[in-house]
PDB file of C-alpha atoms in Angstrom:
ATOM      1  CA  UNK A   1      24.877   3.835  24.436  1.00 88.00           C
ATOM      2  CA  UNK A   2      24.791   4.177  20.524  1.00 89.00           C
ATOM      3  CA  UNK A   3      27.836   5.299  20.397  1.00 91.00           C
ATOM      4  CA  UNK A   4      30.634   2.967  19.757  1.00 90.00           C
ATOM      5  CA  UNK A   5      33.636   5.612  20.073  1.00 90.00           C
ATOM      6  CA  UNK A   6      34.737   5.495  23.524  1.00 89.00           C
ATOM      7  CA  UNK A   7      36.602   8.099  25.505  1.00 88.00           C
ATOM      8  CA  UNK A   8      40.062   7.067  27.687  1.00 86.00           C
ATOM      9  CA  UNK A   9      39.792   6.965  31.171  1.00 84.00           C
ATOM     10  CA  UNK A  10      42.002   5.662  33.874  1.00 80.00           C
ATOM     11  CA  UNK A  11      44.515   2.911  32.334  1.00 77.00           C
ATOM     12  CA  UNK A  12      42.136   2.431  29.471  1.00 80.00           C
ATOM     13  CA  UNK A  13      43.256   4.316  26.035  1.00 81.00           C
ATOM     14  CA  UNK A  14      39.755   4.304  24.993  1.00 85.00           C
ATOM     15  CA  UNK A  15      38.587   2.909  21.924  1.00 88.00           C
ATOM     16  CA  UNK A  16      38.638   4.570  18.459  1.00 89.00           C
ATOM     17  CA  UNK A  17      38.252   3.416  14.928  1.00 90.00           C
ATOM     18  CA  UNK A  18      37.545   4.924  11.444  1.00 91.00           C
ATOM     19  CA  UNK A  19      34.708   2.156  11.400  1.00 94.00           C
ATOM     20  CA  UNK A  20      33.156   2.967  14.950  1.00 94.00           C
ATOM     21  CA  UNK A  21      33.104   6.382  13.876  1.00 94.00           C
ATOM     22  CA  UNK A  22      30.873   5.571  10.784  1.00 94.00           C
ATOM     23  CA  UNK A  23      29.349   2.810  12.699  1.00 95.00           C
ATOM     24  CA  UNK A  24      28.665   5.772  15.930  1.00 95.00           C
ATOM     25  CA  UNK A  25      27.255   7.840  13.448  1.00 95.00           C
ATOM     26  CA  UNK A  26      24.719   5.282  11.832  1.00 96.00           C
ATOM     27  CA  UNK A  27      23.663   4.156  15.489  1.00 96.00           C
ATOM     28  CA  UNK A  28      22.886   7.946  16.346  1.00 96.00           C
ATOM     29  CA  UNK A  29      20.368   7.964  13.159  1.00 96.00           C
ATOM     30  CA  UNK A  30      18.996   5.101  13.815  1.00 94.00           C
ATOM     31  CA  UNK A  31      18.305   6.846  17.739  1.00 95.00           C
ATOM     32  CA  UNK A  32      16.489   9.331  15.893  1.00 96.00           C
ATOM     33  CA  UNK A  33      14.351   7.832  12.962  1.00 94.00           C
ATOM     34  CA  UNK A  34      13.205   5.810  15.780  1.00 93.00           C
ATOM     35  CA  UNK A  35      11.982   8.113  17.830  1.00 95.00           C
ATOM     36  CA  UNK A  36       9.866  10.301  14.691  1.00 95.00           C
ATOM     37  CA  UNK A  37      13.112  12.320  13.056  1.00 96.00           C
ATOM     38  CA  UNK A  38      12.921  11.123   9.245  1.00 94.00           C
ATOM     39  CA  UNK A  39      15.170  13.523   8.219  1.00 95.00           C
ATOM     40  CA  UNK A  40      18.229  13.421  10.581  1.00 96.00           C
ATOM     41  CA  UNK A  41      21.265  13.347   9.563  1.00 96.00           C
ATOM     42  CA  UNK A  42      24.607  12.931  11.517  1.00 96.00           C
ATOM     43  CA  UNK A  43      27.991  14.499  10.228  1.00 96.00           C
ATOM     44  CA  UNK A  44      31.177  13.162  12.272  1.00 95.00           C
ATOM     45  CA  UNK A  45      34.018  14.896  12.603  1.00 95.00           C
ATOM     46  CA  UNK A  46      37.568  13.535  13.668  1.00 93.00           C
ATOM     47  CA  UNK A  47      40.595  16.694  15.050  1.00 92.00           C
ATOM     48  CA  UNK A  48      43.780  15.002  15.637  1.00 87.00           C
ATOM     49  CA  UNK A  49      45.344  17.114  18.990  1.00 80.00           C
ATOM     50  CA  UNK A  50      49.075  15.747  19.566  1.00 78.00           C
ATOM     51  CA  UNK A  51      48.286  12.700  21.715  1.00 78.00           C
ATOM     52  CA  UNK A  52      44.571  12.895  21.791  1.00 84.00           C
ATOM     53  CA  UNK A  53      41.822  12.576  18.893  1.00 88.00           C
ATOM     54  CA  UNK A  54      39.032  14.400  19.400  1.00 91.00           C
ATOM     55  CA  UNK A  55      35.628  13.219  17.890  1.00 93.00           C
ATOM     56  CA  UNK A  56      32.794  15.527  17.410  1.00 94.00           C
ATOM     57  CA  UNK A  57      29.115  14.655  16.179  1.00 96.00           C
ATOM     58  CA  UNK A  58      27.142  17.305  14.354  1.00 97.00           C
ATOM     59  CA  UNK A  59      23.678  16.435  14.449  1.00 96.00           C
ATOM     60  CA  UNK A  60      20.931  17.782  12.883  1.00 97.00           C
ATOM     61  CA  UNK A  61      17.769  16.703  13.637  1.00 96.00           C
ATOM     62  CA  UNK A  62      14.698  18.597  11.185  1.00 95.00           C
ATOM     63  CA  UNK A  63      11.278  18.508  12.305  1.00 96.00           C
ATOM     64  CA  UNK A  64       9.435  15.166  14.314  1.00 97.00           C
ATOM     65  CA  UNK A  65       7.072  13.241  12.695  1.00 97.00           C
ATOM     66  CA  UNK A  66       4.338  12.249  14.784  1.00 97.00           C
ATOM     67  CA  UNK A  67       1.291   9.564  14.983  1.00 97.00           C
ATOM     68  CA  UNK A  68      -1.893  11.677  14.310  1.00 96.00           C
ATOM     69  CA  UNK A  69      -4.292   8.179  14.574  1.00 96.00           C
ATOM     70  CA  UNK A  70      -3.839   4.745  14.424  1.00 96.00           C
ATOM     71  CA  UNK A  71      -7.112   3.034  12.618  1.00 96.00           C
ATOM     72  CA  UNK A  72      -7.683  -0.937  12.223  1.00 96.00           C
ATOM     73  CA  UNK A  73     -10.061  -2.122   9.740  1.00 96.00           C
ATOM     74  CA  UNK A  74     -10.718  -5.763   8.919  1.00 94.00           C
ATOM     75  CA  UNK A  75     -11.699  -6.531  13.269  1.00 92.00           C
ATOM     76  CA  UNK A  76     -14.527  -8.761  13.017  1.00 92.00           C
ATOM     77  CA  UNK A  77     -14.239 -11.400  15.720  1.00 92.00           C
ATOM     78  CA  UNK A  78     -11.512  -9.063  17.895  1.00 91.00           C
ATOM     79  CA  UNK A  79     -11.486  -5.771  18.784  1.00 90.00           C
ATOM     80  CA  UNK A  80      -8.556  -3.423  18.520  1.00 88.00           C
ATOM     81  CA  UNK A  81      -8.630  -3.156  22.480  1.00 89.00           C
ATOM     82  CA  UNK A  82      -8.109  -7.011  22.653  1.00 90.00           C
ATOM     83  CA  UNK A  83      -5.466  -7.585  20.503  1.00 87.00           C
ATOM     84  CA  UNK A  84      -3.325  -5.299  22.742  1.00 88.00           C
ATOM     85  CA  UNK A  85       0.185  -6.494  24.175  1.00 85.00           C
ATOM     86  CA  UNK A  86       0.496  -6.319  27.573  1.00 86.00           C
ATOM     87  CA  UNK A  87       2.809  -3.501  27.276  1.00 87.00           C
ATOM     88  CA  UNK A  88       0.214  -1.443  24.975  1.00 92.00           C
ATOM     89  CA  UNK A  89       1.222  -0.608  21.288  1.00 94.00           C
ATOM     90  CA  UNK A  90       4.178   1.809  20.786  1.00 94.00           C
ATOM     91  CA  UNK A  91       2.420   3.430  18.336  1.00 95.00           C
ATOM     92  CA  UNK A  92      -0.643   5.522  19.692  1.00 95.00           C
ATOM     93  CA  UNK A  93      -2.205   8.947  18.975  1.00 95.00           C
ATOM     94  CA  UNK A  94       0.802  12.250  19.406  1.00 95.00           C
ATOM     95  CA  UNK A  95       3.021   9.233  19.773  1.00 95.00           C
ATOM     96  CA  UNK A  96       6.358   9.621  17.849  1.00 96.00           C
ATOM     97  CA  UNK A  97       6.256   8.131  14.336  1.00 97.00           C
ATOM     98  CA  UNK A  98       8.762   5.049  13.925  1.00 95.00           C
ATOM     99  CA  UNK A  99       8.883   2.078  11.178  1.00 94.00           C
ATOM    100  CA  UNK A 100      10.161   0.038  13.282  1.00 93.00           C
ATOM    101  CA  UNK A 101       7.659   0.312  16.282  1.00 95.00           C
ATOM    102  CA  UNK A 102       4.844  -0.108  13.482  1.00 96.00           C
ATOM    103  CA  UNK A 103       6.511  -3.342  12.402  1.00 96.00           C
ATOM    104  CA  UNK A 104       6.471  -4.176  15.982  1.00 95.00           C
ATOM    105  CA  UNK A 105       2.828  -3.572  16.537  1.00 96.00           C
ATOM    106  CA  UNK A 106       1.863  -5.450  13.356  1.00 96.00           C
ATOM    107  CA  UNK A 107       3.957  -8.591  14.890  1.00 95.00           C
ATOM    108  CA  UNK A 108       1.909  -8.305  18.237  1.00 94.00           C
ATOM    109  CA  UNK A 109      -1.386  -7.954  16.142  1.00 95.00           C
ATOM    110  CA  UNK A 110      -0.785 -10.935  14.139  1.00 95.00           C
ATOM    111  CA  UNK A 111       0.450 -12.885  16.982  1.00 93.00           C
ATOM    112  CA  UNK A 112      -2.344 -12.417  19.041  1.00 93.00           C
ATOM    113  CA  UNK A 113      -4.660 -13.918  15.830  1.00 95.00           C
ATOM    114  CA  UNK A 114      -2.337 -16.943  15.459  1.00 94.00           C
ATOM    115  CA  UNK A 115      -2.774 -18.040  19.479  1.00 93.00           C
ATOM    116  CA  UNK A 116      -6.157 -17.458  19.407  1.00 93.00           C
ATOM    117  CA  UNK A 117      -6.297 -20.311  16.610  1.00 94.00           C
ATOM    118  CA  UNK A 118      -6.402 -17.852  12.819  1.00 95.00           C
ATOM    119  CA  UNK A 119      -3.855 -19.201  11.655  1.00 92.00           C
ATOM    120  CA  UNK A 120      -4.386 -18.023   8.028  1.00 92.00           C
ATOM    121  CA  UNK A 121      -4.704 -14.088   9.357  1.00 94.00           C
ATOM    122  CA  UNK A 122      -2.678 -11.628   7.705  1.00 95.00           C
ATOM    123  CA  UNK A 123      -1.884  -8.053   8.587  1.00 96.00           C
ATOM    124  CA  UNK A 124      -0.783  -5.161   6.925  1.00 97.00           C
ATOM    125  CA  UNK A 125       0.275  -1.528   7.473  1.00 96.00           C
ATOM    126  CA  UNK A 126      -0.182   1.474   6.174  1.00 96.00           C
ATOM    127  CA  UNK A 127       1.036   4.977   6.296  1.00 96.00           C
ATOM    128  CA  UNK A 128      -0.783   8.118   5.068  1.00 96.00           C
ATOM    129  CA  UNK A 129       0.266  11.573   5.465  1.00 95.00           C
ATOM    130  CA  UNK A 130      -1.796  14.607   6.370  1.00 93.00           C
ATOM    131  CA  UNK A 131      -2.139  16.606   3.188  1.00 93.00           C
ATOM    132  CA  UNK A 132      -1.748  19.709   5.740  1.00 92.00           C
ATOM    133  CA  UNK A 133       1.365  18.503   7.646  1.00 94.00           C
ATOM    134  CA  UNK A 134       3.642  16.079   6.004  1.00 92.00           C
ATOM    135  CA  UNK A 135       4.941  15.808   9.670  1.00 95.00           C
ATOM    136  CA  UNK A 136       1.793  14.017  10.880  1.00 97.00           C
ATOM    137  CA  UNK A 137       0.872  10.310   9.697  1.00 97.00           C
ATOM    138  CA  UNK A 138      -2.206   8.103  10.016  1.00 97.00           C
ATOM    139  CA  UNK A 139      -1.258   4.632  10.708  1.00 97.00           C
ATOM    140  CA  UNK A 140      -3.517   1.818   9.373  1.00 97.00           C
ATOM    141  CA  UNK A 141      -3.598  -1.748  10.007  1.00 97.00           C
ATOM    142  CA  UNK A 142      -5.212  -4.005   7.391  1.00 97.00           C
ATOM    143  CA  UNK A 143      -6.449  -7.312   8.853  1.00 97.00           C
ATOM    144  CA  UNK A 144      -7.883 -10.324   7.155  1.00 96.00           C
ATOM    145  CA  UNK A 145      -8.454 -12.533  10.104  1.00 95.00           C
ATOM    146  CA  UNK A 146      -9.667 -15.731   7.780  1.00 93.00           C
ATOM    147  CA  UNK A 147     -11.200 -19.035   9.773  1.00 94.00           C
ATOM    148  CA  UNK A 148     -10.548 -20.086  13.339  1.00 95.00           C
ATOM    149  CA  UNK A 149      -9.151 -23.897  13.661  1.00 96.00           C
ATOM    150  CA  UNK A 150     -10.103 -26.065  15.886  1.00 96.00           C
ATOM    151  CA  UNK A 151      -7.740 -29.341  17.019  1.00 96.00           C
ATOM    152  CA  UNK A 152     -10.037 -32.078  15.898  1.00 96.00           C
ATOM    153  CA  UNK A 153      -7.706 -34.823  16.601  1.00 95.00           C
ATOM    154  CA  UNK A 154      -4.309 -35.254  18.629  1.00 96.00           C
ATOM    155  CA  UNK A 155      -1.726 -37.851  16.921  1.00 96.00           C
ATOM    156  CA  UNK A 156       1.264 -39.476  18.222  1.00 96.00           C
ATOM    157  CA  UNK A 157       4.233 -40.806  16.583  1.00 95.00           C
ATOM    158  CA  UNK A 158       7.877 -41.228  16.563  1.00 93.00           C
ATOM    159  CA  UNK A 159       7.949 -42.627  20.255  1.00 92.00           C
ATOM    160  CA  UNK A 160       8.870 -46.580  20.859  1.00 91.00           C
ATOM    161  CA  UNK A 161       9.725 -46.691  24.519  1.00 91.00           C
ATOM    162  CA  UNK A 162       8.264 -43.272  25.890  1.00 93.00           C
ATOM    163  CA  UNK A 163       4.234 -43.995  26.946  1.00 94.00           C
ATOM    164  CA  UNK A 164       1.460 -42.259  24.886  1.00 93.00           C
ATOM    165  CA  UNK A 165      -0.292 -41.066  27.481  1.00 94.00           C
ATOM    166  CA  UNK A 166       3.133 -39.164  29.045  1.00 95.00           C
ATOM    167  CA  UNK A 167       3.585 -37.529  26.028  1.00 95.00           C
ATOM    168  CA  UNK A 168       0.345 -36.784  25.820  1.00 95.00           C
ATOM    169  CA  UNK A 169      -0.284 -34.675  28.975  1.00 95.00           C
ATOM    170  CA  UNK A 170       3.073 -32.890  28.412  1.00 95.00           C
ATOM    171  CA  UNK A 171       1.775 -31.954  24.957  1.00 95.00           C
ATOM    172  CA  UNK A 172      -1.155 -30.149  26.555  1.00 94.00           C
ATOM    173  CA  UNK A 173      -3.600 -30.446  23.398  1.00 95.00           C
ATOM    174  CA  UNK A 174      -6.837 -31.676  22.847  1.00 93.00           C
ATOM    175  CA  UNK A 175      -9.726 -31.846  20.374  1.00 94.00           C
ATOM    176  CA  UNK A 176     -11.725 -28.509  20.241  1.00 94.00           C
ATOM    177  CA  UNK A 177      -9.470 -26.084  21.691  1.00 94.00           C
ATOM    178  CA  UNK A 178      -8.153 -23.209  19.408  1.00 94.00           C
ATOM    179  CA  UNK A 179      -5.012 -24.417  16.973  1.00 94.00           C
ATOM    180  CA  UNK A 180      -2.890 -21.956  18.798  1.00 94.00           C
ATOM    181  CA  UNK A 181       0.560 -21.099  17.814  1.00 91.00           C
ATOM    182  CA  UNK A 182       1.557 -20.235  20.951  1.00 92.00           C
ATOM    183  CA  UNK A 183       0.260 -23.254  22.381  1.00 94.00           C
ATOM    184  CA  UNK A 184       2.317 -25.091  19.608  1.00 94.00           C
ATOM    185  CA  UNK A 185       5.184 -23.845  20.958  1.00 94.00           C
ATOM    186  CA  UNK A 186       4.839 -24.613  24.393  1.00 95.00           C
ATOM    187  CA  UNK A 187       4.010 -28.162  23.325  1.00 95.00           C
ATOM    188  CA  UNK A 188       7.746 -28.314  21.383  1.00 95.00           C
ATOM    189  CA  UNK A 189       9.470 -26.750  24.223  1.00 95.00           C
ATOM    190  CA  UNK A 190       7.514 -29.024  27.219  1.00 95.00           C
ATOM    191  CA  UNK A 191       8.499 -32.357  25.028  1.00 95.00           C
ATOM    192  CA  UNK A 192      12.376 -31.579  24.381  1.00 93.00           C
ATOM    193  CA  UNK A 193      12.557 -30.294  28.019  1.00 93.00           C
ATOM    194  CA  UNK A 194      12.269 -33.630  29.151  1.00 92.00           C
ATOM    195  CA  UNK A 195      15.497 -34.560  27.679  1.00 90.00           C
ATOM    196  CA  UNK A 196      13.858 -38.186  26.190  1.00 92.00           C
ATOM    197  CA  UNK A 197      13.911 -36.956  22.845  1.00 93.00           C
ATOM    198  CA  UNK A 198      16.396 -35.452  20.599  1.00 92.00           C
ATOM    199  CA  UNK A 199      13.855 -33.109  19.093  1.00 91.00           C
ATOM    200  CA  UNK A 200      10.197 -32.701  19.110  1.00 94.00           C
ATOM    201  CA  UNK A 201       7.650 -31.187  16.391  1.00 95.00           C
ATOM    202  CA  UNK A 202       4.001 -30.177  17.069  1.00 95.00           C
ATOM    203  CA  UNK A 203       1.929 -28.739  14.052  1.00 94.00           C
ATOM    204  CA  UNK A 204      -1.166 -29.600  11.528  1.00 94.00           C
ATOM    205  CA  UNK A 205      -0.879 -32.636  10.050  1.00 94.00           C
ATOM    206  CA  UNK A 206      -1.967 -30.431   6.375  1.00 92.00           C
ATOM    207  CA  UNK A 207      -1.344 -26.846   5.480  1.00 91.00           C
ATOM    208  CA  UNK A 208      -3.710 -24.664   6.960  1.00 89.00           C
ATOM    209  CA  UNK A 209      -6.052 -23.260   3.758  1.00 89.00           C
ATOM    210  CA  UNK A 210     -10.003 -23.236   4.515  1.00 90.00           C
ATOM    211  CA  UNK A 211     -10.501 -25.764   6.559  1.00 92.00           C
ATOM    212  CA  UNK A 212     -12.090 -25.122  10.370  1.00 94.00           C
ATOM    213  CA  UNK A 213     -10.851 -28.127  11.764  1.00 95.00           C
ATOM    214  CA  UNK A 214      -7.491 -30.141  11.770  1.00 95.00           C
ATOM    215  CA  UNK A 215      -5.553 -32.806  13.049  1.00 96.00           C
ATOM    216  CA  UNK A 216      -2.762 -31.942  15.518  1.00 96.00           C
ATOM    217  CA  UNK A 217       0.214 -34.021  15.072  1.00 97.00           C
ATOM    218  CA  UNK A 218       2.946 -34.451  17.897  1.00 97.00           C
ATOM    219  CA  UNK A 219       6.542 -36.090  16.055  1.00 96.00           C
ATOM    220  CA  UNK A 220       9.081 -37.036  18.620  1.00 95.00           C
ATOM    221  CA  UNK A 221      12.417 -38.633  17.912  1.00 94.00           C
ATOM    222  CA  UNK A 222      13.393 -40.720  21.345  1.00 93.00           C
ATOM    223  CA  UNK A 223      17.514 -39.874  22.530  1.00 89.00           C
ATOM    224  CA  UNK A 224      19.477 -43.205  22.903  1.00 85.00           C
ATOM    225  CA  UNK A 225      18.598 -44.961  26.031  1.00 79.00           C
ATOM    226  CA  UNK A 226      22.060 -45.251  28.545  1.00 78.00           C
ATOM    227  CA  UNK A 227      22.676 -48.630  30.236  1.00 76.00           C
ATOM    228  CA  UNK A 228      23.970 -49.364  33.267  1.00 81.00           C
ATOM    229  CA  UNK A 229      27.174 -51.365  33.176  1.00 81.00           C
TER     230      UNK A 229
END
């Protein structure tokens, strides 16, 4: 499926270009680096027979980097085990190494902090190599979880028709529940779903810094009312 070079088949010519070729070849690398081959490298080659062109890839893979642990430091309020995806972390112990699957995990990590209301948490990553095998990599993630917020407050405004209370309960907030970004989101999406409004914004009325406790403010912009004539 990487490949972007397609043979002919029945009434079809196929499909065949100088820059699907390079474009094949990148595709195939990026197949491999994610799956723990650092050091592939693919070589295409292009035979012109009559009619026909013939396109060849010649791989060559070198040796698999693989995940020899995966450490978290910084997990005061959370444990590793918790902040777990539903689907589990692509990166575990003998698991093929892959930037992009740590990048991944690191998203799910810091998500996971930002529902449950930290929303000044941070995460990094790390990579260290075994000094006996440069093949096999420790993988650490560097957490500062910071404060949890609270919703101390819910406010209203933009709306001149729509009823308070309405928008209210489609929000879904109220005061001492977790500032969850998640549940942010949900708000926005609930509140432009109703199609009364031409767009909707839910966030802290300040910046998040190192406070424990904000206001929650809901901004609506009402669509133009129809008549009927």
């Amino acid at each position: 499926s990487a490949i972007s070079v397609k043979p002919h088949h029945f009434l079809w010519r196929g499909k065949f270009s100088d820059k699907l070729v390079r474009q094949s070849a990148k595709n195939i690398e990026g197949v491999y680096a994610d799956n723990g081959f650092e050091e592939v490298s693919v070589s295409p080659q292009v035979v012109n027979k009559d009619t026909n062109i013939q396109v060849t890839f010649q791989v060559t893979e070198g040796p698999q980097t693989t995940v020899e642990a995966v450490n978290f430091q910084g997990t005061h309020n959370f444990t590793p085990q918790s902040l777990r995806p539903k689907e589990g972390y692509l990166l575990t112990e003998g698991a093929p190494f892959s930037p992009h699957k740590m990048s991944q995990d690191r998203g799910s990590i810091l998500a996971g902090y930002l529902d449950a209301g930290y929303l000044s948490a941070t995460v990094n990553s790390t990579v260290d190599r075994d000094p006996h095998d440069a093949h096999k990599v420790i993988v650490t993630y560097k957490i500062k979880e910071g404060q949890e917020v609270k919703i101390s407050s819910v406010a209203i405004t933009g709306q001149k028709v729509t009823r308070r209370d309405y928008i209210a309960r489609t929000a879904g907030l109220g005061p001492n529940t977790p500032f969850s970004q998640g549940k942010l989101l949900e708000a926005e999406s609930g509140l432009y779903n109703l199609g009364l409004f031409n767009w909707a914004s839910v966030g802290p009325r300040r910046p998040v810094t190192d406070q424990t406790a904000e206001e929650a403010v809901v901004k609506v912009h009402e669509s133009r009312r129809n008549d009927i004539t």
